[in-house]
């Protein structure tokens, strides 16, 4: 049986179910979202320095589930699978490690039958609104700084020009 994707946008959750197993990503932040992608999969909107909750059932007890972010392979975290074959944990979208842009989030773990189960979800990682605002403000400040430098240069040129003109007279 092929895995089936379920999206619950109002709960900000994407869940993948296979025969006897399931994995889910919940995004608690109101800045993030879950929506269908153009290719028929899921598209998660994540924000750097916030967390996502990963969970699953139907896995081999005593193993672990890994959460990866690709294109540049980045291990976001691991979660231990309990004696019931279930896991639940948080992973941080660390701004020191994760770059803004499009990625693929992969959850993987060993199923009860010993085979690896994996779910891939499309992800767009954004900066927080505060960081974006700070960058815009910094850009605005830079324009003012350049304007000030040009103004000082013009005043200096005028003073030198006036001084030379008075010396010649």
PDB file of C-alpha atoms in Angstrom:
ATOM      1  CA  UNK A   1       0.000   0.000   0.000  1.00  0.00           C
ATOM      2  CA  UNK A   2       1.239   3.451  -0.876  1.00  0.00           C
ATOM      3  CA  UNK A   3       1.423   6.174   1.744  1.00  0.00           C
ATOM      4  CA  UNK A   4      -1.385   8.739   1.816  1.00  0.00           C
ATOM      5  CA  UNK A   5      -0.985  12.410   2.678  1.00  0.00           C
ATOM      6  CA  UNK A   6      -3.576  14.201   4.844  1.00  0.00           C
ATOM      7  CA  UNK A   7      -3.493  17.955   5.351  1.00  0.00           C
ATOM      8  CA  UNK A   8      -5.305  19.746   8.152  1.00  0.00           C
ATOM      9  CA  UNK A   9      -4.560  23.438   7.406  1.00  0.00           C
ATOM     10  CA  UNK A  10      -6.676  24.826  10.263  1.00  0.00           C
ATOM     11  CA  UNK A  11      -4.672  22.721  12.747  1.00  0.00           C
ATOM     12  CA  UNK A  12      -1.419  23.395  10.832  1.00  0.00           C
ATOM     13  CA  UNK A  13      -0.757  19.662  10.463  1.00  0.00           C
ATOM     14  CA  UNK A  14       0.495  17.420   7.664  1.00  0.00           C
ATOM     15  CA  UNK A  15       0.146  13.662   8.229  1.00  0.00           C
ATOM     16  CA  UNK A  16       1.402  10.779   6.100  1.00  0.00           C
ATOM     17  CA  UNK A  17      -0.165   7.347   6.614  1.00  0.00           C
ATOM     18  CA  UNK A  18       1.003   3.999   5.332  1.00  0.00           C
ATOM     19  CA  UNK A  19      -0.070   0.457   6.097  1.00  0.00           C
ATOM     20  CA  UNK A  20       0.231   0.209   9.891  1.00  0.00           C
ATOM     21  CA  UNK A  21       2.206   3.437  10.399  1.00  0.00           C
ATOM     22  CA  UNK A  22       1.827   7.200  10.323  1.00  0.00           C
ATOM     23  CA  UNK A  23       4.001  10.295  10.718  1.00  0.00           C
ATOM     24  CA  UNK A  24       2.865  13.867  11.302  1.00  0.00           C
ATOM     25  CA  UNK A  25       4.267  17.377  11.485  1.00  0.00           C
ATOM     26  CA  UNK A  26       2.371  19.936  13.559  1.00  0.00           C
ATOM     27  CA  UNK A  27       3.309  23.588  13.358  1.00  0.00           C
ATOM     28  CA  UNK A  28       2.136  25.442  16.487  1.00  0.00           C
ATOM     29  CA  UNK A  29       3.271  28.908  15.341  1.00  0.00           C
ATOM     30  CA  UNK A  30       0.637  31.260  13.973  1.00  0.00           C
ATOM     31  CA  UNK A  31       3.339  32.561  11.587  1.00  0.00           C
ATOM     32  CA  UNK A  32       3.514  29.147   9.883  1.00  0.00           C
ATOM     33  CA  UNK A  33       1.049  27.247   7.722  1.00  0.00           C
ATOM     34  CA  UNK A  34       0.268  23.992   5.938  1.00  0.00           C
ATOM     35  CA  UNK A  35      -1.206  23.979   2.434  1.00  0.00           C
ATOM     36  CA  UNK A  36      -1.412  21.694  -0.596  1.00  0.00           C
ATOM     37  CA  UNK A  37       1.462  22.125  -3.045  1.00  0.00           C
ATOM     38  CA  UNK A  38       1.039  22.550  -6.793  1.00  0.00           C
ATOM     39  CA  UNK A  39       2.451  19.039  -7.300  1.00  0.00           C
ATOM     40  CA  UNK A  40      -0.227  17.436  -5.115  1.00  0.00           C
ATOM     41  CA  UNK A  41       1.848  17.096  -1.949  1.00  0.00           C
ATOM     42  CA  UNK A  42       2.147  19.359   1.063  1.00  0.00           C
ATOM     43  CA  UNK A  43       3.824  22.707   1.422  1.00  0.00           C
ATOM     44  CA  UNK A  44       4.782  23.712   4.944  1.00  0.00           C
ATOM     45  CA  UNK A  45       5.578  27.351   5.676  1.00  0.00           C
ATOM     46  CA  UNK A  46       8.069  27.344   8.564  1.00  0.00           C
ATOM     47  CA  UNK A  47       9.678  30.259  10.382  1.00  0.00           C
ATOM     48  CA  UNK A  48      13.284  30.228  11.552  1.00  0.00           C
ATOM     49  CA  UNK A  49      13.877  30.019  15.313  1.00  0.00           C
ATOM     50  CA  UNK A  50      10.471  28.446  15.875  1.00  0.00           C
ATOM     51  CA  UNK A  51       9.602  24.796  16.482  1.00  0.00           C
ATOM     52  CA  UNK A  52       7.644  22.060  14.757  1.00  0.00           C
ATOM     53  CA  UNK A  53       6.208  19.010  16.523  1.00  0.00           C
ATOM     54  CA  UNK A  54       6.835  15.622  14.905  1.00  0.00           C
ATOM     55  CA  UNK A  55       4.992  12.458  15.867  1.00  0.00           C
ATOM     56  CA  UNK A  56       4.299   8.969  14.620  1.00  0.00           C
ATOM     57  CA  UNK A  57       2.961   5.506  15.352  1.00  0.00           C
ATOM     58  CA  UNK A  58       3.712   2.004  14.079  1.00  0.00           C
ATOM     59  CA  UNK A  59       7.488   2.016  14.538  1.00  0.00           C
ATOM     60  CA  UNK A  60       9.964  -0.410  16.050  1.00  0.00           C
ATOM     61  CA  UNK A  61      10.268   0.189  19.815  1.00  0.00           C
ATOM     62  CA  UNK A  62      13.719   1.210  21.044  1.00  0.00           C
ATOM     63  CA  UNK A  63      14.759   2.805  17.737  1.00  0.00           C
ATOM     64  CA  UNK A  64      14.616   6.478  16.795  1.00  0.00           C
ATOM     65  CA  UNK A  65      12.986   8.738  14.247  1.00  0.00           C
ATOM     66  CA  UNK A  66      15.166  11.280  12.457  1.00  0.00           C
ATOM     67  CA  UNK A  67      14.045  14.638  11.111  1.00  0.00           C
ATOM     68  CA  UNK A  68      16.106  15.939   8.167  1.00  0.00           C
ATOM     69  CA  UNK A  69      15.974  19.102   6.112  1.00  0.00           C
ATOM     70  CA  UNK A  70      17.320  18.966   2.563  1.00  0.00           C
ATOM     71  CA  UNK A  71      18.733  20.445   0.052  1.00  0.00           C
ATOM     72  CA  UNK A  72      21.838  20.845   2.201  1.00  0.00           C
ATOM     73  CA  UNK A  73      21.413  17.762   4.443  1.00  0.00           C
ATOM     74  CA  UNK A  74      20.715  19.054   7.948  1.00  0.00           C
ATOM     75  CA  UNK A  75      19.671  16.854  10.852  1.00  0.00           C
ATOM     76  CA  UNK A  76      17.096  18.918  12.752  1.00  0.00           C
ATOM     77  CA  UNK A  77      16.665  16.345  15.487  1.00  0.00           C
ATOM     78  CA  UNK A  78      15.948  12.804  16.600  1.00  0.00           C
ATOM     79  CA  UNK A  79      13.120  11.409  18.673  1.00  0.00           C
ATOM     80  CA  UNK A  80      13.182   8.100  20.567  1.00  0.00           C
ATOM     81  CA  UNK A  81      10.451   5.601  19.781  1.00  0.00           C
ATOM     82  CA  UNK A  82       8.759   4.324  22.928  1.00  0.00           C
ATOM     83  CA  UNK A  83       7.725   0.764  23.880  1.00  0.00           C
ATOM     84  CA  UNK A  84       4.375   1.252  22.079  1.00  0.00           C
ATOM     85  CA  UNK A  85       6.082   2.105  18.772  1.00  0.00           C
ATOM     86  CA  UNK A  86       5.170   5.791  19.072  1.00  0.00           C
ATOM     87  CA  UNK A  87       7.173   9.005  19.084  1.00  0.00           C
ATOM     88  CA  UNK A  88       6.531  12.684  19.691  1.00  0.00           C
ATOM     89  CA  UNK A  89       9.017  15.532  19.950  1.00  0.00           C
ATOM     90  CA  UNK A  90       9.930  19.043  18.925  1.00  0.00           C
ATOM     91  CA  UNK A  91      12.518  20.196  16.411  1.00  0.00           C
ATOM     92  CA  UNK A  92      13.824  23.748  16.156  1.00  0.00           C
ATOM     93  CA  UNK A  93      14.251  25.544  12.848  1.00  0.00           C
ATOM     94  CA  UNK A  94      17.555  27.062  13.990  1.00  0.00           C
ATOM     95  CA  UNK A  95      18.475  30.268  12.128  1.00  0.00           C
ATOM     96  CA  UNK A  96      22.176  29.482  12.669  1.00  0.00           C
ATOM     97  CA  UNK A  97      21.804  26.304  10.598  1.00  0.00           C
ATOM     98  CA  UNK A  98      18.742  26.636   8.360  1.00  0.00           C
ATOM     99  CA  UNK A  99      18.763  29.121   5.481  1.00  0.00           C
ATOM    100  CA  UNK A 100      15.700  30.919   4.170  1.00  0.00           C
ATOM    101  CA  UNK A 101      14.241  29.292   1.055  1.00  0.00           C
ATOM    102  CA  UNK A 102      12.748  26.090  -0.302  1.00  0.00           C
ATOM    103  CA  UNK A 103      13.637  22.749   1.260  1.00  0.00           C
ATOM    104  CA  UNK A 104      12.381  19.197   1.755  1.00  0.00           C
ATOM    105  CA  UNK A 105      11.561  17.997   5.269  1.00  0.00           C
ATOM    106  CA  UNK A 106      12.043  14.256   5.723  1.00  0.00           C
ATOM    107  CA  UNK A 107      10.829  12.174   8.672  1.00  0.00           C
ATOM    108  CA  UNK A 108      12.271   8.667   8.803  1.00  0.00           C
ATOM    109  CA  UNK A 109      12.112   5.744  11.186  1.00  0.00           C
ATOM    110  CA  UNK A 110      12.210   1.952  11.279  1.00  0.00           C
ATOM    111  CA  UNK A 111       8.776   0.354  10.944  1.00  0.00           C
ATOM    112  CA  UNK A 112       7.647  -2.524  13.154  1.00  0.00           C
ATOM    113  CA  UNK A 113       8.533  -4.875  10.279  1.00  0.00           C
ATOM    114  CA  UNK A 114      12.155  -3.631  10.203  1.00  0.00           C
ATOM    115  CA  UNK A 115      11.821  -1.593   7.002  1.00  0.00           C
ATOM    116  CA  UNK A 116      12.607   2.110   6.930  1.00  0.00           C
ATOM    117  CA  UNK A 117       9.577   4.366   6.626  1.00  0.00           C
ATOM    118  CA  UNK A 118      10.081   7.902   5.319  1.00  0.00           C
ATOM    119  CA  UNK A 119       7.852  10.856   4.520  1.00  0.00           C
ATOM    120  CA  UNK A 120       8.991  13.854   2.458  1.00  0.00           C
ATOM    121  CA  UNK A 121       7.214  17.195   2.673  1.00  0.00           C
ATOM    122  CA  UNK A 122       7.905  20.419   0.782  1.00  0.00           C
ATOM    123  CA  UNK A 123       8.965  23.307   3.002  1.00  0.00           C
ATOM    124  CA  UNK A 124       9.487  27.021   2.597  1.00  0.00           C
ATOM    125  CA  UNK A 125      11.510  28.528   5.446  1.00  0.00           C
ATOM    126  CA  UNK A 126      11.056  32.235   6.158  1.00  0.00           C
ATOM    127  CA  UNK A 127      12.559  34.688   8.627  1.00  0.00           C
ATOM    128  CA  UNK A 128      10.489  35.942  11.508  1.00  0.00           C
ATOM    129  CA  UNK A 129       8.543  39.134  10.911  1.00  0.00           C
ATOM    130  CA  UNK A 130      10.783  40.935  13.426  1.00  0.00           C
ATOM    131  CA  UNK A 131      13.963  39.976  11.541  1.00  0.00           C
ATOM    132  CA  UNK A 132      12.473  41.012   8.204  1.00  0.00           C
ATOM    133  CA  UNK A 133      11.435  44.355   9.707  1.00  0.00           C
ATOM    134  CA  UNK A 134      14.910  44.826  11.190  1.00  0.00           C
ATOM    135  CA  UNK A 135      16.511  44.152   7.805  1.00  0.00           C
ATOM    136  CA  UNK A 136      14.172  46.638   6.113  1.00  0.00           C
ATOM    137  CA  UNK A 137      14.954  49.230   8.782  1.00  0.00           C
ATOM    138  CA  UNK A 138      18.687  48.607   8.357  1.00  0.00           C
ATOM    139  CA  UNK A 139      18.304  49.088   4.607  1.00  0.00           C
ATOM    140  CA  UNK A 140      16.474  52.382   5.204  1.00  0.00           C
ATOM    141  CA  UNK A 141      19.195  53.516   7.617  1.00  0.00           C
ATOM    142  CA  UNK A 142      21.860  52.721   5.022  1.00  0.00           C
ATOM    143  CA  UNK A 143      20.181  55.051   2.506  1.00  0.00           C
ATOM    144  CA  UNK A 144      20.140  57.856   5.072  1.00  0.00           C
ATOM    145  CA  UNK A 145      23.790  57.229   5.857  1.00  0.00           C
ATOM    146  CA  UNK A 146      24.749  57.468   2.166  1.00  0.00           C
ATOM    147  CA  UNK A 147      22.717  60.653   1.810  1.00  0.00           C
ATOM    148  CA  UNK A 148      24.531  62.137   4.808  1.00  0.00           C
ATOM    149  CA  UNK A 149      27.957  61.231   3.352  1.00  0.00           C
ATOM    150  CA  UNK A 150      27.047  62.870   0.020  1.00  0.00           C
ATOM    151  CA  UNK A 151      25.749  65.975   1.803  1.00  0.00           C
ATOM    152  CA  UNK A 152      28.951  66.304   3.865  1.00  0.00           C
ATOM    153  CA  UNK A 153      31.051  65.868   0.697  1.00  0.00           C
ATOM    154  CA  UNK A 154      29.065  68.620  -1.078  1.00  0.00           C
ATOM    155  CA  UNK A 155      29.444  71.000   1.886  1.00  0.00           C
ATOM    156  CA  UNK A 156      33.172  70.264   2.054  1.00  0.00           C
ATOM    157  CA  UNK A 157      33.550  70.895  -1.678  1.00  0.00           C
ATOM    158  CA  UNK A 158      31.621  74.194  -1.342  1.00  0.00           C
ATOM    159  CA  UNK A 159      33.795  75.357   1.588  1.00  0.00           C
ATOM    160  CA  UNK A 160      37.018  74.563  -0.311  1.00  0.00           C
ATOM    161  CA  UNK A 161      35.721  76.242  -3.464  1.00  0.00           C
ATOM    162  CA  UNK A 162      34.702  79.350  -1.501  1.00  0.00           C
ATOM    163  CA  UNK A 163      38.070  79.487   0.335  1.00  0.00           C
ATOM    164  CA  UNK A 164      40.036  79.337  -2.965  1.00  0.00           C
ATOM    165  CA  UNK A 165      37.839  81.929  -4.566  1.00  0.00           C
ATOM    166  CA  UNK A 166      38.362  84.338  -1.633  1.00  0.00           C
ATOM    167  CA  UNK A 167      42.170  83.808  -1.743  1.00  0.00           C
ATOM    168  CA  UNK A 168      42.269  84.674  -5.448  1.00  0.00           C
ATOM    169  CA  UNK A 169      40.378  87.910  -4.950  1.00  0.00           C
TER     170      UNK A 169
END
